[in-house]
mmCIF file of C-alpha atoms in Angstrom:
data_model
loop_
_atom_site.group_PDB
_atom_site.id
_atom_site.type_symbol
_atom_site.label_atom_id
_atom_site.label_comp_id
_atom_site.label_asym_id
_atom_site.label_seq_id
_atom_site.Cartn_x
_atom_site.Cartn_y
_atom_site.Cartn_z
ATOM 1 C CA UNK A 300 6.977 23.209 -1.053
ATOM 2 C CA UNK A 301 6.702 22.869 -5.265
ATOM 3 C CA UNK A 302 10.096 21.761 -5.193
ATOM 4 C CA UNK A 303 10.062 19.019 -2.350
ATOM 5 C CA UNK A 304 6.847 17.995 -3.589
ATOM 6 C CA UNK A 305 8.433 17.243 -7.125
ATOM 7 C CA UNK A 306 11.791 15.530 -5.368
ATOM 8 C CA UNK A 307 9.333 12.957 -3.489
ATOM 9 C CA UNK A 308 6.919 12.632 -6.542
ATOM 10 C CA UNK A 309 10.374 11.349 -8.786
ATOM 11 C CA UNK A 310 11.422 9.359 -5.867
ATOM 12 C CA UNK A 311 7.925 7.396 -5.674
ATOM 13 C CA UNK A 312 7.814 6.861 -9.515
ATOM 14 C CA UNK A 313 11.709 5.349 -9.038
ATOM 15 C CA UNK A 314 10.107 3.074 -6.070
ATOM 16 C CA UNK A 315 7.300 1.787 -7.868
ATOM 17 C CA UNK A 316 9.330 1.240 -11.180
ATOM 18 C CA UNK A 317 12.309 -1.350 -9.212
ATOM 19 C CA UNK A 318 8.823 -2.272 -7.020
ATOM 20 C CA UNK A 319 6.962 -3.603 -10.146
ATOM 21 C CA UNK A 320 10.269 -5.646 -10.789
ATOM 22 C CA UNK A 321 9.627 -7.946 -8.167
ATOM 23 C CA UNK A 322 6.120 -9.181 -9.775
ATOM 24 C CA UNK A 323 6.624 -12.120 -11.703
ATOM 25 C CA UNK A 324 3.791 -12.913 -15.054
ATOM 26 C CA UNK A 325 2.417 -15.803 -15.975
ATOM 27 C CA UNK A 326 4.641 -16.772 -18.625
ATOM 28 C CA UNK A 327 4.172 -20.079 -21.025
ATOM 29 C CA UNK A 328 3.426 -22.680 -19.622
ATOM 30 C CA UNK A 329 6.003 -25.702 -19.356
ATOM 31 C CA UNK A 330 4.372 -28.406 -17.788
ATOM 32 C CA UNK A 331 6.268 -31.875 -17.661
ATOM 33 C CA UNK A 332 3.667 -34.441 -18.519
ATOM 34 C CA UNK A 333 4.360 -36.419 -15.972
ATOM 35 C CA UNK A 334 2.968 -33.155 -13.934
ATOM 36 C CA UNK A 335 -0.514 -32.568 -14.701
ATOM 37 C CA UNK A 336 -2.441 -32.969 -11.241
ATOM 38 C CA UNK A 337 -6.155 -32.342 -11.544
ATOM 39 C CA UNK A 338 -7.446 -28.729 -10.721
ATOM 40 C CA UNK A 339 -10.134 -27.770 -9.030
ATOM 41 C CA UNK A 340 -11.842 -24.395 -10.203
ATOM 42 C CA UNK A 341 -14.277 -23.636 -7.412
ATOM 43 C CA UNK A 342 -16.451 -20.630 -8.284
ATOM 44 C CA UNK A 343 -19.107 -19.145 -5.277
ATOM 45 C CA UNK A 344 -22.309 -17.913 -6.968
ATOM 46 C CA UNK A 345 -25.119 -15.351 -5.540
ATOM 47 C CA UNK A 346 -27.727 -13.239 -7.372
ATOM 48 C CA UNK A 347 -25.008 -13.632 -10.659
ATOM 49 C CA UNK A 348 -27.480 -14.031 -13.433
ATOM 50 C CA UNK A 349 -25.855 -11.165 -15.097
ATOM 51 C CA UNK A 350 -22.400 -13.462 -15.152
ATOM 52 C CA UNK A 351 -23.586 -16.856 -15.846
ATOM 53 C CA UNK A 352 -23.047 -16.744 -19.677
ATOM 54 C CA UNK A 353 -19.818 -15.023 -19.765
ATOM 55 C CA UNK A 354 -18.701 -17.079 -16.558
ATOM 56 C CA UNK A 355 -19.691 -20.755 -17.981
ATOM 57 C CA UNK A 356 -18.117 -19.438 -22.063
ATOM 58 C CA UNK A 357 -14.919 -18.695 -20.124
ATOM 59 C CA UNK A 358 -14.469 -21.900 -18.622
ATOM 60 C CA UNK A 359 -15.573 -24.471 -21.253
ATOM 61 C CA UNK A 360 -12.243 -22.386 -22.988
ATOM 62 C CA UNK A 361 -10.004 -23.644 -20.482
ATOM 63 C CA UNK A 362 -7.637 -25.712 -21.932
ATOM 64 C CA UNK A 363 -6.081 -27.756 -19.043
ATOM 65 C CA UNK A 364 -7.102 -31.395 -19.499
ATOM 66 C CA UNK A 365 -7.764 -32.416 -15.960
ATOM 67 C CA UNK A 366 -10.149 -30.333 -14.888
ATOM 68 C CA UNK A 367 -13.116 -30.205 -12.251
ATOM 69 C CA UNK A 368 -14.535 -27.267 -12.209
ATOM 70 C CA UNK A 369 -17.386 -26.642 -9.121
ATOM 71 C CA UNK A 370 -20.505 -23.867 -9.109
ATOM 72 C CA UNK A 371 -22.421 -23.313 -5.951
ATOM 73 C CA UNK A 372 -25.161 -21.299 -5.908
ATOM 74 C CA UNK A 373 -25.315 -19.474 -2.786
ATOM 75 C CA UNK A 374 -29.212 -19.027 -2.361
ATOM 76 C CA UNK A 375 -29.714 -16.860 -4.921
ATOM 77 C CA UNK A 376 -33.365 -15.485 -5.762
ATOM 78 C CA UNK A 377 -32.635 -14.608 -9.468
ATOM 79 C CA UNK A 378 -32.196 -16.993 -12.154
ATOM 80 C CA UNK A 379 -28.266 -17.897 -11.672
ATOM 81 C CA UNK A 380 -29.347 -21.772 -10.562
ATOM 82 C CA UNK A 381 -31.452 -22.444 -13.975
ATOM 83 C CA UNK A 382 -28.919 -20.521 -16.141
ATOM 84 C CA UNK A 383 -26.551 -22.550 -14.646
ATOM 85 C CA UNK A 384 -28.023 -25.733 -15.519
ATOM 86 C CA UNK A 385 -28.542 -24.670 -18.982
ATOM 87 C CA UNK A 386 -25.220 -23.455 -19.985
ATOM 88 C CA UNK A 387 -23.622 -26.573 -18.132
ATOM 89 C CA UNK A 388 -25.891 -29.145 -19.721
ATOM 90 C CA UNK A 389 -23.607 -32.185 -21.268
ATOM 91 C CA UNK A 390 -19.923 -30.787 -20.193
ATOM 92 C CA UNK A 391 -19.084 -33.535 -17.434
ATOM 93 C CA UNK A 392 -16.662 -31.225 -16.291
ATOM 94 C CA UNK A 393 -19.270 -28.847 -14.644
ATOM 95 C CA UNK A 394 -20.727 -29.956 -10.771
ATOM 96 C CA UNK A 395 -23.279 -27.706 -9.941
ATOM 97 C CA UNK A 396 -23.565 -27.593 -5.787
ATOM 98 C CA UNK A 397 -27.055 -25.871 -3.821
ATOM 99 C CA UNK A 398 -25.572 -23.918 -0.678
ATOM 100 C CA UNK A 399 -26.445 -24.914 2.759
ATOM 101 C CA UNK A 400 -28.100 -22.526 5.284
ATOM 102 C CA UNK A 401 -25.527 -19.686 6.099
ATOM 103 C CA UNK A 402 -24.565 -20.550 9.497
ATOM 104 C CA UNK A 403 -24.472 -17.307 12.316
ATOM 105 C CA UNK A 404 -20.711 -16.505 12.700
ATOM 106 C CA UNK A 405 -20.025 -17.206 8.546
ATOM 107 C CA UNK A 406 -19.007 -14.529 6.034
ATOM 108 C CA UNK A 407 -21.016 -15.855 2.877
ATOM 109 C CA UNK A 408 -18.682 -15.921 0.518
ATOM 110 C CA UNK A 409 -16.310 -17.628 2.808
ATOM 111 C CA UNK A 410 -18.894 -20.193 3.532
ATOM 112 C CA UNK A 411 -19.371 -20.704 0.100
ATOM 113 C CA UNK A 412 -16.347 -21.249 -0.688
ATOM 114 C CA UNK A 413 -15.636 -23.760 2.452
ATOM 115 C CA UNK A 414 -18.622 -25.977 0.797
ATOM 116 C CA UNK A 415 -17.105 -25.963 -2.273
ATOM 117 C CA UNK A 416 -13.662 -27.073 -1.052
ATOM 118 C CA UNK A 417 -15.374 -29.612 0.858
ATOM 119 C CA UNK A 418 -16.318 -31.318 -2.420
ATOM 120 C CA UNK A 419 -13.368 -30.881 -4.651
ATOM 121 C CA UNK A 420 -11.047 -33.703 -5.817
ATOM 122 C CA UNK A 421 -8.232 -31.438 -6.617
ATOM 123 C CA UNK A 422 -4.551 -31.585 -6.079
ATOM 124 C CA UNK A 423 -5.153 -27.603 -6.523
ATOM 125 C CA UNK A 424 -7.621 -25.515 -6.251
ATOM 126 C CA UNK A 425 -8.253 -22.048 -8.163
ATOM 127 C CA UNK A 426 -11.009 -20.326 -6.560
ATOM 128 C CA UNK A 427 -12.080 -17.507 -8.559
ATOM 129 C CA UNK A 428 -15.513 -14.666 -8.210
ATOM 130 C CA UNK A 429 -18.413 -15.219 -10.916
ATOM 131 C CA UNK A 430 -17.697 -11.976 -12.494
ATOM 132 C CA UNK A 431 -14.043 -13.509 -13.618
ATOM 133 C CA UNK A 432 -13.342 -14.483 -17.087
ATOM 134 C CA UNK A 433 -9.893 -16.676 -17.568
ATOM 135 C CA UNK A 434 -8.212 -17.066 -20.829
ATOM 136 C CA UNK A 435 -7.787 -20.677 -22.396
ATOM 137 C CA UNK A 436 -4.599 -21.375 -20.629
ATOM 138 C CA UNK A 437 -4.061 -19.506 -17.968
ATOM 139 C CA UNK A 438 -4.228 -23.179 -15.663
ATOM 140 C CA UNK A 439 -1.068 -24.322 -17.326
ATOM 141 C CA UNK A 440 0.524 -20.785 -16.527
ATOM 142 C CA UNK A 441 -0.905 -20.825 -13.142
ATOM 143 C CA UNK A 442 0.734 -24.238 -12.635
ATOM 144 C CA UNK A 443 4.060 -23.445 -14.080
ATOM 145 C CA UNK A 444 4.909 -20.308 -11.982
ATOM 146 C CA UNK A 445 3.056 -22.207 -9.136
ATOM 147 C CA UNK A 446 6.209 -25.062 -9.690
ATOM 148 C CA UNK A 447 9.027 -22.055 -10.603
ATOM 149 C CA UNK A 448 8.273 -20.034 -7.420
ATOM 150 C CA UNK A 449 7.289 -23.232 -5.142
ATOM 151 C CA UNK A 450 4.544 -21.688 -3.857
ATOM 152 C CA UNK A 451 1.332 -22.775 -1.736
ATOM 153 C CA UNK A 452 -0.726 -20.211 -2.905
ATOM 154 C CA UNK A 453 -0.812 -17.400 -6.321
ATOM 155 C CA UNK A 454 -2.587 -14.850 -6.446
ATOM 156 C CA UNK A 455 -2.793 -11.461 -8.039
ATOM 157 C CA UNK A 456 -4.892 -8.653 -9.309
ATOM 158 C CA UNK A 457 -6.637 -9.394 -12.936
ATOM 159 C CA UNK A 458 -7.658 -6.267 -15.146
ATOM 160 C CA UNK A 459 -10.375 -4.695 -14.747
ATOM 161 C CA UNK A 460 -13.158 -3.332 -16.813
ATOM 162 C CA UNK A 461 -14.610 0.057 -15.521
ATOM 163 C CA UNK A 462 -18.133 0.672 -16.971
ATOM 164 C CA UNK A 463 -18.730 3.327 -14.650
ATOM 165 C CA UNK A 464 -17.464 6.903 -13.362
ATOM 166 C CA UNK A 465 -16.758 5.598 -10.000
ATOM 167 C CA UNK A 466 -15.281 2.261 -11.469
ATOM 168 C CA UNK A 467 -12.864 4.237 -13.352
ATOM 169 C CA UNK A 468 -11.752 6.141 -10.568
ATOM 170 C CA UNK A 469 -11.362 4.150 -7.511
ATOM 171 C CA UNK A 470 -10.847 0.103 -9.062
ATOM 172 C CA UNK A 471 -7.398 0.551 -10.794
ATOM 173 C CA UNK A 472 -6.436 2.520 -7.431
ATOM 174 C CA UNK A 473 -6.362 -1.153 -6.139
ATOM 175 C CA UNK A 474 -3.610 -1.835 -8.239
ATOM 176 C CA UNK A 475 -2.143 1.200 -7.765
ATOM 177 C CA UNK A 476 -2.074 1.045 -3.956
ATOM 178 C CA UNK A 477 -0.420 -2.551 -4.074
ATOM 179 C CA UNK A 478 2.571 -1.461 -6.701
ATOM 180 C CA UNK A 479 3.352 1.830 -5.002
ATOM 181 C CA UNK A 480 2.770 0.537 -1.529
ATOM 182 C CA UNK A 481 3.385 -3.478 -0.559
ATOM 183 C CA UNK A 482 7.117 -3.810 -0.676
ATOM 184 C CA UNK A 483 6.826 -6.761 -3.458
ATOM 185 C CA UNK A 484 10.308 -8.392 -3.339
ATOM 186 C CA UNK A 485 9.945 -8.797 0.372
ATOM 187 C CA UNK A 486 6.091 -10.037 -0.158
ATOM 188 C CA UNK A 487 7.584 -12.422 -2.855
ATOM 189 C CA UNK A 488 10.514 -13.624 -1.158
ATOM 190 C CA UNK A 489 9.622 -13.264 2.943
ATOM 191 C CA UNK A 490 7.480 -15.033 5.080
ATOM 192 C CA UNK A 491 6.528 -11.896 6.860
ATOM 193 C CA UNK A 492 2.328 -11.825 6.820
ATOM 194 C CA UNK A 493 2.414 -8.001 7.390
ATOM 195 C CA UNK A 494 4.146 -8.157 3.545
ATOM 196 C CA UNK A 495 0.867 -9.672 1.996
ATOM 197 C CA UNK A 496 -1.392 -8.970 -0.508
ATOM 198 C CA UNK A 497 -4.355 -11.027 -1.957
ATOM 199 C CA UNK A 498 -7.100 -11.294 -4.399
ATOM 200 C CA UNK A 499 -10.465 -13.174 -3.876
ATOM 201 C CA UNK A 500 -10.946 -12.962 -7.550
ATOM 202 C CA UNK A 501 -8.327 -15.450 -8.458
ATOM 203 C CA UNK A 502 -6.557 -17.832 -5.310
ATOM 204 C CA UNK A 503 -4.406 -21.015 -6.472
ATOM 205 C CA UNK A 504 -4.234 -22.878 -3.368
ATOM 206 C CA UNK A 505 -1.907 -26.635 -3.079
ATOM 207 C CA UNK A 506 -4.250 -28.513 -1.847
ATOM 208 C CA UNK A 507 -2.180 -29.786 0.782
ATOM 209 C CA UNK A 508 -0.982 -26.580 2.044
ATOM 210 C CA UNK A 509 -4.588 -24.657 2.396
ATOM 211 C CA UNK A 510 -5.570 -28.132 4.147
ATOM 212 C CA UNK A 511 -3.035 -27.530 6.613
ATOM 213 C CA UNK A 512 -3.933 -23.540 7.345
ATOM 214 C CA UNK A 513 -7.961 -24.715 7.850
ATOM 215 C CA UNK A 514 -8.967 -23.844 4.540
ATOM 216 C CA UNK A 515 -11.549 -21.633 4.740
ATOM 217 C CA UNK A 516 -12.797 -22.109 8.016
ATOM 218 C CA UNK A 517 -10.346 -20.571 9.708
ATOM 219 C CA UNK A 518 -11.385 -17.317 8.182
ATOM 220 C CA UNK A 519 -15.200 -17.519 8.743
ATOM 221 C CA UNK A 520 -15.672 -14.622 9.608
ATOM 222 C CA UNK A 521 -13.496 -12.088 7.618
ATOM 223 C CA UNK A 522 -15.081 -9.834 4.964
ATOM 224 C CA UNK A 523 -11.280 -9.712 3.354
ATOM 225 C CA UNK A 524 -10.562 -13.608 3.823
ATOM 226 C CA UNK A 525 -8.645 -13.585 0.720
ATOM 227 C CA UNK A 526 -5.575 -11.512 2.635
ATOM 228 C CA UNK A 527 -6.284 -13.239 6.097
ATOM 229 C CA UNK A 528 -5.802 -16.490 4.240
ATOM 230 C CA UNK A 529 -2.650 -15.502 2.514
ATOM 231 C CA UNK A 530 -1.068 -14.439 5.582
ATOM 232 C CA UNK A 531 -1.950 -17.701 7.192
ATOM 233 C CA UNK A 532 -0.293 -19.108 4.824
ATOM 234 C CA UNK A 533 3.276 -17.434 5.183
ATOM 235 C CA UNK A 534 2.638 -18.046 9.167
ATOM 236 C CA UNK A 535 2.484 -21.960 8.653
ATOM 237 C CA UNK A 536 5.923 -21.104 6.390
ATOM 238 C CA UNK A 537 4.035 -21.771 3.067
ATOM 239 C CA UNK A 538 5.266 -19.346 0.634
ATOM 240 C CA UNK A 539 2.585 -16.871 -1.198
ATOM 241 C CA UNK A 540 3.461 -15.415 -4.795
ATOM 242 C CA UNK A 541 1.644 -12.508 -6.208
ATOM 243 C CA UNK A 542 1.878 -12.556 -9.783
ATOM 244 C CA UNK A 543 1.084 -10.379 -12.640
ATOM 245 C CA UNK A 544 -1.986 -11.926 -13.770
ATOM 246 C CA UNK A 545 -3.804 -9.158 -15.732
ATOM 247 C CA UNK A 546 -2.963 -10.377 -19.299
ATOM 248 C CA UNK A 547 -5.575 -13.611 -18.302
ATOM 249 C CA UNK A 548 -7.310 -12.961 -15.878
ATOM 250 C CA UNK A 549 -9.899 -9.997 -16.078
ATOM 251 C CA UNK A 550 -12.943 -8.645 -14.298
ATOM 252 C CA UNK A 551 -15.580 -6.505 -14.077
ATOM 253 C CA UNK A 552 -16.396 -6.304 -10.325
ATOM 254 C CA UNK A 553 -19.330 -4.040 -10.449
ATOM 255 C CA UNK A 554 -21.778 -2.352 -13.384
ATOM 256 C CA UNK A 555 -23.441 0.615 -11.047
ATOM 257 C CA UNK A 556 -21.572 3.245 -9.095
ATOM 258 C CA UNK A 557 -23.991 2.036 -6.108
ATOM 259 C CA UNK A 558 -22.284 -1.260 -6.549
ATOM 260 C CA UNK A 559 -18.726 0.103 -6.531
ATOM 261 C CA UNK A 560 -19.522 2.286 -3.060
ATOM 262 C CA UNK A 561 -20.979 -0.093 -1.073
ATOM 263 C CA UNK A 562 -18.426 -3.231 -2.313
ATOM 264 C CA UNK A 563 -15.310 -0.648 -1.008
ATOM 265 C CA UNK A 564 -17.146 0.853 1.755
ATOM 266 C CA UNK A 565 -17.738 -3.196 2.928
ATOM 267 C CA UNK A 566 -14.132 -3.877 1.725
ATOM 268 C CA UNK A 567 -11.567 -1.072 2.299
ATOM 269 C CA UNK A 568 -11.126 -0.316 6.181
ATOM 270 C CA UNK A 569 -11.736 -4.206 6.927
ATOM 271 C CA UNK A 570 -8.668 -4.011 4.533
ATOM 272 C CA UNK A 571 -6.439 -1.420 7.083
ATOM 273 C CA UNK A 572 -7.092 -3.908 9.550
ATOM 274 C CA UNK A 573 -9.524 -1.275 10.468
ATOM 275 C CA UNK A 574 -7.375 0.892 11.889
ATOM 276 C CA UNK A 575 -8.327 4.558 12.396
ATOM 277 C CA UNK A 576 -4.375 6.237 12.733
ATOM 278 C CA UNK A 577 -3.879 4.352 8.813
ATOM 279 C CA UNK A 578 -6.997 5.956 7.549
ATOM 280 C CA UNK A 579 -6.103 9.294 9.066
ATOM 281 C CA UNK A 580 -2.117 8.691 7.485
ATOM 282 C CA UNK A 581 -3.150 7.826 4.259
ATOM 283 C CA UNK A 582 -6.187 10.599 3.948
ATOM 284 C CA UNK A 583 -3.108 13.185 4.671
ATOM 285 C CA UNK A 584 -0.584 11.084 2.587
ATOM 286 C CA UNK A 585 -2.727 11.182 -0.410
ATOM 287 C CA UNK A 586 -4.330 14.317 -0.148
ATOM 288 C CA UNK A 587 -1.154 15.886 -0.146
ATOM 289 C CA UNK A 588 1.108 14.018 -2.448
ATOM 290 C CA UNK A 589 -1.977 12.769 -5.509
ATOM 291 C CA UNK A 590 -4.825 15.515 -4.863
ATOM 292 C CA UNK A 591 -2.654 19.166 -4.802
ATOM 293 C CA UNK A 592 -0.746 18.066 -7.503
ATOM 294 C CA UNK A 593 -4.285 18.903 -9.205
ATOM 295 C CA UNK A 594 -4.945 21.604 -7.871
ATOM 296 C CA UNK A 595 -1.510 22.834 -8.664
ATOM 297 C CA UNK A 596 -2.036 22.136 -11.967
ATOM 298 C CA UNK A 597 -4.909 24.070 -12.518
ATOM 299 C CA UNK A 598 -3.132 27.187 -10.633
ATOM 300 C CA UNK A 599 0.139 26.730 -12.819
ATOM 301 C CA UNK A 600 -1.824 27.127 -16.050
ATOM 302 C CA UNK A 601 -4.118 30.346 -14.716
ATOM 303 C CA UNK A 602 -0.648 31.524 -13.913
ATOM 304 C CA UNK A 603 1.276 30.497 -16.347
ATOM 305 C CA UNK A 604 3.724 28.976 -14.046
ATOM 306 C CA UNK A 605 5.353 25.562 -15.484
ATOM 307 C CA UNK A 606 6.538 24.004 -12.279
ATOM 308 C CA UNK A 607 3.402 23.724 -10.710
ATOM 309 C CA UNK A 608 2.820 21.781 -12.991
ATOM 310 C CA UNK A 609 5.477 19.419 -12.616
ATOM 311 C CA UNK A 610 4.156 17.485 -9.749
ATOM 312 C CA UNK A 611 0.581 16.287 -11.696
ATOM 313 C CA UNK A 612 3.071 15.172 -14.706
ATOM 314 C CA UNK A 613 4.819 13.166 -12.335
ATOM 315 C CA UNK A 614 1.450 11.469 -10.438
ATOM 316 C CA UNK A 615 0.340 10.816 -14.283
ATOM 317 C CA UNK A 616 3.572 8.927 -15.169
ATOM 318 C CA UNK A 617 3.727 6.860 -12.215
ATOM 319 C CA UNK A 618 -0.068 6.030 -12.467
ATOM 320 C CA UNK A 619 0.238 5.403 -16.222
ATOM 321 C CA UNK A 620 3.278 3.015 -15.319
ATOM 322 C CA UNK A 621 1.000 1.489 -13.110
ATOM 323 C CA UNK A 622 -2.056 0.869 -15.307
ATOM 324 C CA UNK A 623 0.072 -0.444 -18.188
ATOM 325 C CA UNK A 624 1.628 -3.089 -15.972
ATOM 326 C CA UNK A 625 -2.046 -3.807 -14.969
ATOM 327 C CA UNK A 626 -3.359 -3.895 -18.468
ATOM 328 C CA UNK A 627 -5.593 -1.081 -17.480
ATOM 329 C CA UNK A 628 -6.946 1.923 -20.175
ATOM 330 C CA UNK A 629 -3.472 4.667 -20.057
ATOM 331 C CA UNK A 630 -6.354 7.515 -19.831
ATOM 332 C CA UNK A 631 -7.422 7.084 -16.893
ATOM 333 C CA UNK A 632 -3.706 7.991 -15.229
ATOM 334 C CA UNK A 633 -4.836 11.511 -16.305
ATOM 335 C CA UNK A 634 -7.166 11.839 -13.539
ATOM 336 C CA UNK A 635 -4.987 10.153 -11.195
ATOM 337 C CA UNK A 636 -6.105 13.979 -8.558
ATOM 338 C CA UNK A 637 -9.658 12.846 -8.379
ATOM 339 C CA UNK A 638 -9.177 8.995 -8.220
ATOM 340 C CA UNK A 639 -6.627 9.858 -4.890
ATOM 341 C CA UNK A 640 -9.869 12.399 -3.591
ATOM 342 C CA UNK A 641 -12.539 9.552 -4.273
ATOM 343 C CA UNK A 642 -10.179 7.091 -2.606
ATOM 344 C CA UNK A 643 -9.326 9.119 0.572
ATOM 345 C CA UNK A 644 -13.544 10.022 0.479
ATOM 346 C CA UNK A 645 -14.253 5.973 0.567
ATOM 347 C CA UNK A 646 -11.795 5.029 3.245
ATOM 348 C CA UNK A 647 -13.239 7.750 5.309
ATOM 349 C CA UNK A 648 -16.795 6.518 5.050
ATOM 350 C CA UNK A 649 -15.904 3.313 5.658
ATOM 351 C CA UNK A 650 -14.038 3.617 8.519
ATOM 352 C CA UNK A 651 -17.771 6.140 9.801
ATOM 353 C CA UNK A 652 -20.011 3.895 9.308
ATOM 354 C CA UNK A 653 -17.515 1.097 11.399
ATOM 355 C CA UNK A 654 -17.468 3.621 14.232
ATOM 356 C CA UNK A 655 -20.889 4.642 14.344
ATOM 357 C CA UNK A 656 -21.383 0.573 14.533
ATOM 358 C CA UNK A 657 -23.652 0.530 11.398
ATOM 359 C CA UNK A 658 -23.256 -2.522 9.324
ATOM 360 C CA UNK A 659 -21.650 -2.963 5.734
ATOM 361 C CA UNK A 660 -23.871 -4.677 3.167
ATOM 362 C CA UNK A 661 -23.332 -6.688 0.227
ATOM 363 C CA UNK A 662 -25.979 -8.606 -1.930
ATOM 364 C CA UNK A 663 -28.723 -8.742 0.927
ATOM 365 C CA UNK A 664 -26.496 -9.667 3.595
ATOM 366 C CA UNK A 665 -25.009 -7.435 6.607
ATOM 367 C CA UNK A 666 -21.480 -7.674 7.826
ATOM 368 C CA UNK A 667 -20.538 -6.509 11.078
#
């Protein structure tokens, strides 16, 4: 068993090393002058007082010179709409929008972000989370492999900061799951939508294009409307690129481990398309090939028996290639057994509390 478990283990860190391959950065930019369309950074906003400042800092940065850049605050009952005014006050660049009534059959976010389109001047819009901070000229690099790729839509996963236990062990896991996982030359090249990935945190939509796919309101109702409107994309033959973003474009989703559990218990089955036989593949999957190579380990050393612990050395060195293509902390590949436990313990509650029909919550709101 040690010994097939170490021949798979090498073969997965070979995958995911040719895998990473096909995941083009954001490079410098090389804009022609003659190409400089205005861009439309659309950012949905609820109960993010915490993010204003650090939001509104990392977007006066933004170098780009035709820029509109959209806030709407999405009902919020904290400050966010004051501190918004304030750090906005004299940048003519900065529209600040009030959010309608949430209408029955609407995800919020995704009708937040459908009001904020609706606005929007844009040739291209970049639609990006509050807790996102860009660097200065990451809209030139966006635009550049945008033109090199001819895509309709980039996306990609930024880094991530991981204040707490549970952000350290399940957040870089997304990244994880998409290198070792999504088939990324096929994603990148193919039009087939089972071969998608997205991020909400940072979408760069032709205007044109997410026109033509409904925008927004084709996806009113999805809790993971940033992958349903990627793979609408590739269905109306628009091609989607997932880039390597993570050198500027970072994030920290959530500050409390109640925040990280309920934002992947809303998130993660919704993800599998909700589907029970995927939970119950990956639970084994993962349970056998990332959690026993830790409990391996520990048995190898009590017994003094090096090739158990071959298999954790392996998990580590894929993870840690991994999290230094994500510009993510190398140290935290060490505990790569007990970030593959807390993810299999996540997927599991989510996909409970689906089947016992009990609701996922986010920021005062229920999802279905």
């Amino acid at each position: 068993m040690v010994l097939f478990l170490i021949t798979s283990l090498f073969l997965f860190f070979l995958w995911t090393l040719w895998n990473m391959s096909g995941l083009p950065g954001l490079s410098a930019p090389n804009i022609n002058k003659n190409f400089q369309p205005l861009v439309s950074v659309l950012v949905p906003l609820r109960n993010e007082a915490r993010n204003v400042d650090g939001l509104i800092s990392s977007l006066k940065s933004l170098t780009y010179p035709h820029l509109e850049i959209l806030l709407l605050d999405d009902g919020s009952t904290d400050e966010t709409l004051s501190l918004l005014q304030e750090k906005t006050l004299g940048d003519s660049r900065f529209k600040i929008l009030r959010g309608r009534e949430l209408p029955a059959g609407w995800a919020g976010k995704v009708h937040a972000c459908h009001q904020l389109q609706e606005k929007a001047k844009g040739e291209y819009f970049l639609f990006i989370d509050a807790d996102v901070r860009l660097k200065s000229g990451v809209i030139e690099k966006a635009l550049t492999l945008v033109k090199k790729e001819n895509a309709k839509l980039l996306t990609g996963f930024p880094s991530f900061e991981v204040p707490g236990i549970l952000s350290k062990l399940l957040i870089p896991m997304m990244h994880f799951v998409v290198l070792f996982h999504l088939p990324i030359h096929l994603a990148n090249k193919g039009k087939m939508p089972a071969a998608t990935a997205a991020n909400g945190v940072f979408m760069f939509f032709e205007r044109r294009a997410y026109l033509e796919i409904g925008g927004h309101a084709s996806v009113q109702t999805s809790i993971v409307e940033d992958v349903h409107l990627a793979r609408q994309m590739k269905r109306s033959g628009g091609k989607v690129c997932l880039g390597n973003i993570s050198n500027d474009v970072s994030c920290r989703m959530y500050e409390r481990n109640s925040e990280v559990w309920e934002g992947f218990i809303k998130n993660i089955f919704s993800g599998l398309g909700r589907s029970v036989m995927m939970v119950m593949l990956l639970s084994v999957f993962y349970g056998f090939f990332y959690v026993l190579p830790g409990v391996l380990l520990v048995y190898g050393l009590w017994m003094f028996q090096p090739l158990y612990v071959f298999p954790y050395l392996l998990i580590v060195l894929q993870r840690m290639l991994v999290d230094w293509k994500a510009n993510q902390h190398l140290s935290l590949s060490f505990f790569m057994p007990l970030s593959a436990a807390a993810l299999v313990i996540i997927m599991n509650a989510s996909m409970w509390r689906w089947i016992r029909k009990k609701p996922y919550s986010w920021k005062g709101r229920q999802y279905s």
